[in-house]
Short mmCIF file of C-alpha atoms in Angstrom, two decimals:
data_model
loop_
_atom_site.label_atom_id
_atom_site.label_comp_id
_atom_site.label_asym_id
_atom_site.label_seq_id
_atom_site.Cartn_x
_atom_site.Cartn_y
_atom_site.Cartn_z
CA MET A 990 -10.94 -4.03 -37.86
CA ASN A 991 -10.14 -0.50 -38.90
CA LEU A 992 -6.58 0.01 -37.62
CA SER A 993 -6.66 3.79 -38.03
CA ARG A 994 -9.80 4.07 -35.91
CA ALA A 995 -8.49 1.62 -33.28
CA LEU A 996 -5.32 3.68 -32.85
CA GLY A 997 -7.10 7.03 -33.00
CA LEU A 998 -5.35 8.19 -36.17
CA GLY A 999 -7.07 10.73 -38.35
CA GLU A 1000 -9.94 11.42 -35.97
CA ALA A 1001 -10.68 15.02 -35.17
CA GLU A 1002 -10.91 15.77 -31.46
CA ASP A 1003 -14.35 17.28 -31.25
CA ILE A 1004 -17.50 16.93 -29.19
CA SER A 1005 -19.10 14.54 -31.68
CA ALA A 1006 -16.19 12.12 -31.26
CA ASP A 1007 -16.65 12.27 -27.48
CA SER A 1008 -20.40 11.64 -27.78
CA ARG A 1009 -19.70 8.66 -30.07
CA LEU A 1010 -17.34 7.28 -27.43
CA VAL A 1011 -20.01 7.71 -24.73
CA HIS A 1012 -22.50 5.81 -26.92
CA TYR A 1013 -19.91 3.09 -27.53
CA ILE A 1014 -19.18 2.84 -23.79
CA ASN A 1015 -22.92 2.66 -23.08
CA LEU A 1016 -23.28 -0.18 -25.57
CA LYS A 1017 -20.40 -2.11 -23.98
CA LEU A 1018 -21.79 -1.50 -20.46
CA ALA A 1019 -25.28 -2.59 -21.50
CA SER A 1020 -23.88 -5.75 -23.08
CA LEU A 1021 -22.30 -6.60 -19.70
CA GLY A 1022 -25.58 -5.92 -17.89
CA CYS A 1023 -24.22 -2.82 -16.16
CA PRO A 1024 -26.04 0.53 -15.80
CA ILE A 1025 -25.37 3.06 -18.54
CA VAL A 1026 -24.80 6.82 -18.52
CA ARG A 1027 -28.10 8.47 -19.42
CA THR A 1028 -28.03 10.91 -22.34
CA GLU A 1029 -30.69 12.69 -24.38
CA ALA A 1030 -30.68 9.89 -26.98
CA ASP A 1031 -31.43 7.14 -24.45
CA SER A 1032 -34.90 6.23 -25.70
CA VAL A 1033 -33.59 5.63 -29.22
CA PHE A 1034 -30.63 3.69 -27.80
CA ASP A 1035 -32.86 1.52 -25.60
CA GLU A 1036 -35.32 0.74 -28.39
CA MET A 1037 -32.68 -0.16 -30.96
CA THR A 1038 -30.45 -2.30 -28.78
CA ALA A 1039 -32.64 -4.01 -26.17
CA SER A 1040 -33.34 -7.23 -28.07
CA LEU A 1041 -29.85 -7.37 -29.57
CA LEU A 1042 -28.25 -7.04 -26.14
CA MET A 1043 -30.59 -9.63 -24.62
CA HIS A 1044 -29.49 -12.12 -27.30
CA HIS A 1045 -25.83 -11.21 -26.75
CA ARG A 1046 -26.07 -11.71 -22.97
CA GLU A 1047 -27.71 -15.11 -23.43
CA THR A 1048 -24.93 -16.18 -25.81
CA GLU A 1049 -22.31 -14.96 -23.34
CA ARG A 1050 -24.04 -16.84 -20.52
CA LEU A 1051 -23.70 -20.08 -22.48
CA LEU A 1052 -19.98 -19.39 -23.04
CA VAL A 1053 -19.22 -18.19 -19.49
CA ASN A 1054 -16.79 -21.05 -18.74
CA TYR A 1055 -14.29 -19.91 -21.37
CA ARG A 1056 -11.31 -17.85 -20.18
CA CYS A 1057 -8.35 -16.57 -22.15
CA PRO A 1058 -5.10 -18.45 -21.33
CA ALA A 1059 -3.74 -15.71 -19.04
CA ASP A 1060 -6.98 -15.55 -17.05
CA GLN A 1061 -7.11 -19.34 -16.85
CA ARG A 1062 -3.58 -19.45 -15.38
CA ILE A 1063 -4.54 -16.84 -12.77
CA GLN A 1064 -7.73 -18.77 -11.95
CA ASP A 1065 -5.77 -22.03 -11.60
CA PHE A 1066 -3.31 -20.28 -9.25
CA LEU A 1067 -6.18 -18.94 -7.11
CA ARG A 1068 -7.68 -22.41 -6.83
CA ARG A 1069 -4.33 -23.96 -5.88
CA TYR A 1070 -3.52 -21.16 -3.42
CA THR A 1071 -6.88 -21.16 -1.64
CA GLY A 1072 -7.52 -24.89 -1.98
CA ASP A 1073 -11.03 -23.97 -3.06
CA THR A 1074 -12.43 -25.98 -5.98
CA SER A 1075 -15.77 -24.15 -6.05
CA ASP A 1076 -16.39 -20.85 -7.81
CA ARG A 1077 -16.48 -18.80 -4.59
CA CYS A 1078 -13.03 -17.39 -5.35
CA SER A 1079 -12.92 -16.70 -9.08
CA LEU A 1080 -12.15 -14.02 -11.60
CA PRO A 1081 -15.06 -12.10 -13.10
CA GLY A 1082 -16.60 -13.87 -16.07
CA HIS A 1083 -17.37 -10.66 -17.95
CA THR A 1084 -14.97 -7.75 -18.18
CA PHE A 1085 -14.94 -4.34 -19.83
CA VAL A 1086 -12.29 -4.48 -22.56
CA LEU A 1087 -10.64 -1.23 -23.72
CA ASP A 1088 -10.58 -2.09 -27.42
CA ARG A 1089 -10.60 1.40 -28.95
CA HIS A 1090 -8.42 4.46 -28.71
CA GLY A 1091 -9.82 7.03 -26.27
CA LEU A 1092 -11.88 4.70 -24.07
CA ALA A 1093 -9.57 4.97 -21.05
CA ARG A 1094 -9.58 8.77 -21.35
CA ALA A 1095 -13.37 8.85 -21.63
CA LEU A 1096 -13.75 6.57 -18.60
CA SER A 1097 -11.27 8.54 -16.45
CA LEU A 1098 -13.67 11.42 -15.81
CA PRO A 1099 -17.45 11.89 -15.71
CA PRO A 1100 -18.75 12.43 -19.27
CA ASP A 1101 -20.28 15.83 -18.47
CA LYS A 1102 -17.30 17.30 -16.57
CA ASP A 1103 -13.67 18.13 -17.30
CA GLU A 1104 -12.40 17.67 -13.74
CA PHE A 1105 -12.72 15.43 -10.72
CA ILE A 1106 -11.46 16.44 -7.28
CA SER A 1107 -11.36 14.28 -4.15
CA ASP A 1108 -9.32 14.16 -0.94
CA LEU A 1109 -6.75 11.88 -2.58
CA LEU A 1110 -6.66 12.95 -6.22
CA SER A 1111 -7.37 15.81 -8.62
CA SER A 1112 -7.93 14.87 -12.27
CA TYR A 1113 -8.31 17.26 -15.21
CA ARG A 1114 -9.12 16.73 -18.90
CA VAL A 1115 -6.37 18.34 -21.00
CA LYS A 1116 -5.64 18.34 -24.74
CA GLN A 1117 -3.09 15.52 -24.44
CA GLY A 1118 -5.35 13.28 -22.32
CA VAL A 1119 -6.16 13.26 -18.61
CA LEU A 1120 -3.89 14.70 -15.93
CA HIS A 1121 -4.08 12.83 -12.61
CA ASN A 1122 -2.51 14.77 -9.76
CA PRO A 1123 -2.36 12.75 -6.52
CA ARG A 1124 -2.14 14.61 -3.22
CA SER A 1125 1.06 12.74 -2.29
CA ASP A 1126 3.20 11.18 -4.98
CA ARG A 1127 6.16 9.04 -3.94
CA ARG A 1128 7.43 8.42 -7.46
CA THR A 1129 9.45 11.64 -7.70
CA THR A 1130 12.14 13.13 -5.52
CA GLU A 1131 11.21 16.26 -3.59
CA GLY A 1132 12.18 19.38 -5.49
CA SER A 1133 12.40 17.78 -8.94
CA PHE A 1134 10.01 18.59 -11.74
CA HIS A 1135 9.95 16.79 -15.10
CA ILE A 1136 8.70 18.32 -18.35
CA ALA A 1137 8.40 16.43 -21.64
CA GLU A 1138 8.97 18.18 -24.97
CA GLY A 1139 5.96 18.89 -27.17
CA GLY A 1140 2.96 21.06 -26.52
CA LEU A 1141 3.60 24.24 -24.51
CA PRO A 1142 7.05 25.93 -24.53
CA ILE A 1143 9.44 24.76 -21.80
CA PRO A 1144 10.55 27.49 -19.35
CA ASP A 1145 14.23 28.47 -19.48
CA ASP A 1146 14.93 27.27 -15.95
CA LYS A 1147 13.78 23.69 -16.79
CA LEU A 1148 15.48 20.92 -18.75
CA ALA A 1149 13.71 19.17 -21.60
CA VAL A 1150 13.63 15.36 -21.51
#
């Protein structure tokens, strides 16, 4: 594993890096059997990976009973709590793992837009990551505003933390 790449060190923040992340996300989604985000390079992607992904899914199907220790403890608790010994109440067998720097940021917004606005939340892609602005936020006290050092200059009437 390349530690620098996993932590996002030394990578330039450019469009090509974002398109590589979208391709990587598409590959992970396709390996889970989920729909992918269509791009202009889809035909090449589909041709190159179809048989490889089919083999991967079959291998995963054979290993579906394995769970990591934390998931197994949660599954055991669910079975004890519900009294259900069947698989009607169980954790998902396949999950999307965020194993690279930048995946959460790429998944937070649509790949072709820099903002998402709904009745409950407004999200914007900014240089430092993604800004999520909920309509009502109970985590802060009314009238207080917190600014972290770094990036833009801090106004004189605010305190740096």
